[in-house]
Short mmCIF file of C-alpha atoms in Angstrom, two decimals:
data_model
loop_
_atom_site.label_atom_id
_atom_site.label_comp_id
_atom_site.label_asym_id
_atom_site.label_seq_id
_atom_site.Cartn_x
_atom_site.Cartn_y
_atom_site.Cartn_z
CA UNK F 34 12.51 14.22 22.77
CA UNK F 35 10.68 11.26 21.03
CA UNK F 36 11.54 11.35 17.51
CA UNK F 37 10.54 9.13 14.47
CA UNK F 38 13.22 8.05 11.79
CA UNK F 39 11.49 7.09 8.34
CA UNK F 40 14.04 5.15 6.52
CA UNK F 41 16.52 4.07 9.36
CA UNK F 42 17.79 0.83 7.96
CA UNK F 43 19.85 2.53 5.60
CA UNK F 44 23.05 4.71 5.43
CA UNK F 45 21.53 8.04 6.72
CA UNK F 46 18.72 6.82 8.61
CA UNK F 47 20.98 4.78 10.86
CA UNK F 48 23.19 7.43 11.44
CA UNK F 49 20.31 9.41 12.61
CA UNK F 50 18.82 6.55 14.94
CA UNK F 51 22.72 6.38 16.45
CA UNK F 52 22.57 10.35 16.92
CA UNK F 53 19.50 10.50 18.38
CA UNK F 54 20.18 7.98 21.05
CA UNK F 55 23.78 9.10 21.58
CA UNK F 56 22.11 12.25 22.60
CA UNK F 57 19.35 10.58 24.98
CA UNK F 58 16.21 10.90 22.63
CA UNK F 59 13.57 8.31 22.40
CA UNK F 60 13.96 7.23 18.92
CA UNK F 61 11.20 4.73 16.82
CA UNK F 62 13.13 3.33 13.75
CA UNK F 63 11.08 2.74 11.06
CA UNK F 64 11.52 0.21 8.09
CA UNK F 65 10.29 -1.70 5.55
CA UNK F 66 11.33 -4.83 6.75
CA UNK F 67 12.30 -5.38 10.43
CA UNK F 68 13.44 -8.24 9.72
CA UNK F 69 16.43 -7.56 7.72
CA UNK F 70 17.49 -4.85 10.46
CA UNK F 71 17.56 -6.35 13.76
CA UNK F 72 20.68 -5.22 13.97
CA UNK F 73 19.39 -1.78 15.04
CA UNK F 74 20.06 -1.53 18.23
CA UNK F 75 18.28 0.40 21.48
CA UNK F 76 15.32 1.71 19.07
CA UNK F 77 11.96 0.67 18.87
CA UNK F 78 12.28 -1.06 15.31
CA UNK F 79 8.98 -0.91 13.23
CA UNK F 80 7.56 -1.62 9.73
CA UNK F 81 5.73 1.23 7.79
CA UNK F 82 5.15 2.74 4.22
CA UNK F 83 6.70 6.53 3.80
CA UNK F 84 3.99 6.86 0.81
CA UNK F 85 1.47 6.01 3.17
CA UNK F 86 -0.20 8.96 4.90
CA UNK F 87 -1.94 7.12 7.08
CA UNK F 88 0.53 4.74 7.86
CA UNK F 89 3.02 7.75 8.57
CA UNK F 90 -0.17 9.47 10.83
CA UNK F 91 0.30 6.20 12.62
CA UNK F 92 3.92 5.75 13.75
CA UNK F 93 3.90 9.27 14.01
CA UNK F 94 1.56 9.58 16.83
CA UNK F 95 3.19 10.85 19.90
CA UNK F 96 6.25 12.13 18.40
CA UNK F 97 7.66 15.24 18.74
CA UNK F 98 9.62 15.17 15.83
CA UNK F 99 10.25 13.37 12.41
CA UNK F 100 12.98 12.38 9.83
CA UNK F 101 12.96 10.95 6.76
CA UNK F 102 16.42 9.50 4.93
CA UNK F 103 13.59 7.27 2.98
CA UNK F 104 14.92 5.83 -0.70
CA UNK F 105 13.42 3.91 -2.34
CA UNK F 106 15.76 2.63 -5.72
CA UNK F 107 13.27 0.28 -7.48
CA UNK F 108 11.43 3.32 -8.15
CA UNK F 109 11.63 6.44 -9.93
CA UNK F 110 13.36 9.13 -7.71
CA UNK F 111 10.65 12.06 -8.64
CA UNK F 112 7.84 9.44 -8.45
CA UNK F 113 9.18 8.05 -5.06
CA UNK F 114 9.91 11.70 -2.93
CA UNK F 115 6.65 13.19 -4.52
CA UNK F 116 4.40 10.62 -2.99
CA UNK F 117 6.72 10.44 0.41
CA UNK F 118 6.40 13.77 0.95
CA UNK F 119 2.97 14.01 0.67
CA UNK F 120 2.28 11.63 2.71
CA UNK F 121 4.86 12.52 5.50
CA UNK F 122 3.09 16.07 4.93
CA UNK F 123 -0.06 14.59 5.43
CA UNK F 124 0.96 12.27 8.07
CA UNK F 125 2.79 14.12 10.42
CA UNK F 126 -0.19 16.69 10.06
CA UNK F 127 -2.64 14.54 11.60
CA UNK F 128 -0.43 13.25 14.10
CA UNK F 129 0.26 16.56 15.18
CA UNK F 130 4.03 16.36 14.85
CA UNK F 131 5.38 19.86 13.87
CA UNK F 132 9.29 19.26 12.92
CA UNK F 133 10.18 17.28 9.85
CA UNK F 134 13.95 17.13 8.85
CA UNK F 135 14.41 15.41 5.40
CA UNK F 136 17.83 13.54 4.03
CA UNK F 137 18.15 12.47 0.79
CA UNK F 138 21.49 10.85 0.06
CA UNK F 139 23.30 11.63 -3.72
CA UNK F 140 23.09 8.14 -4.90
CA UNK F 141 19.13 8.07 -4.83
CA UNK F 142 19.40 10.74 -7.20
CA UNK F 143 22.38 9.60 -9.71
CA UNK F 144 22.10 11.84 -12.90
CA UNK F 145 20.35 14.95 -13.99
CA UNK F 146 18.10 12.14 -16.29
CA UNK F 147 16.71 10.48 -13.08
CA UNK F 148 15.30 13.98 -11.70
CA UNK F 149 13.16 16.04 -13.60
#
């Protein structure tokens, strides 16, 4: 299986790169900054924007399967997983890619305040 990991430079997402390999899948990390995670090993590493349907449509294409373990703290929880999962809705739509499994990690979501 080819499968795309949104968010793979951080706790979750790396676990799910590691998984997916362990268990022989093709696996396309994807990351804001490729840069900062070289470290991520026997994946092909990538830069993209989860708010970005088109950018999603893109790194999507050819996949058989997606998931996001996407955070991102310098903004607003609610603001942040609204717009990723439209365009990861959007995005995986038009790339044809029918499976979507989402993470979300407690810390991105600290206190009943932070999430409508």
């Amino acid at each position: 299986m080819n499968i795309v990991v949104f968010g793979a430079g951080g706790r979750a997402g790396r676990q799910a790169v590691a998984e997916a390999r362990r268990r022989g899948h093709r696996v396309t990390a994807v990351v804001r900054d490729p840069e900062r995670h070289s470290d991520i090993a026997d994946a092909l590493l990538v830069a993209a924007d989860v708010t970005d349907a088109s950018g999603v449509a893109h790194m999507a294409a050819g996949h058989d399967a997606a998931l996001s373990a996407a955070v991102d703290p310098s903004v607003p929880p609610y603001h942040f997983f609204t717009a990723s999962a439209r365009a990861l809705t959007a995005g995986l739509t038009r790339a044809g890619v029918r499976r979507l499994s989402w993470s979300a990690s407690p810390p991105s979501c600290p206190g009943r305040r932070a999430c409508p």
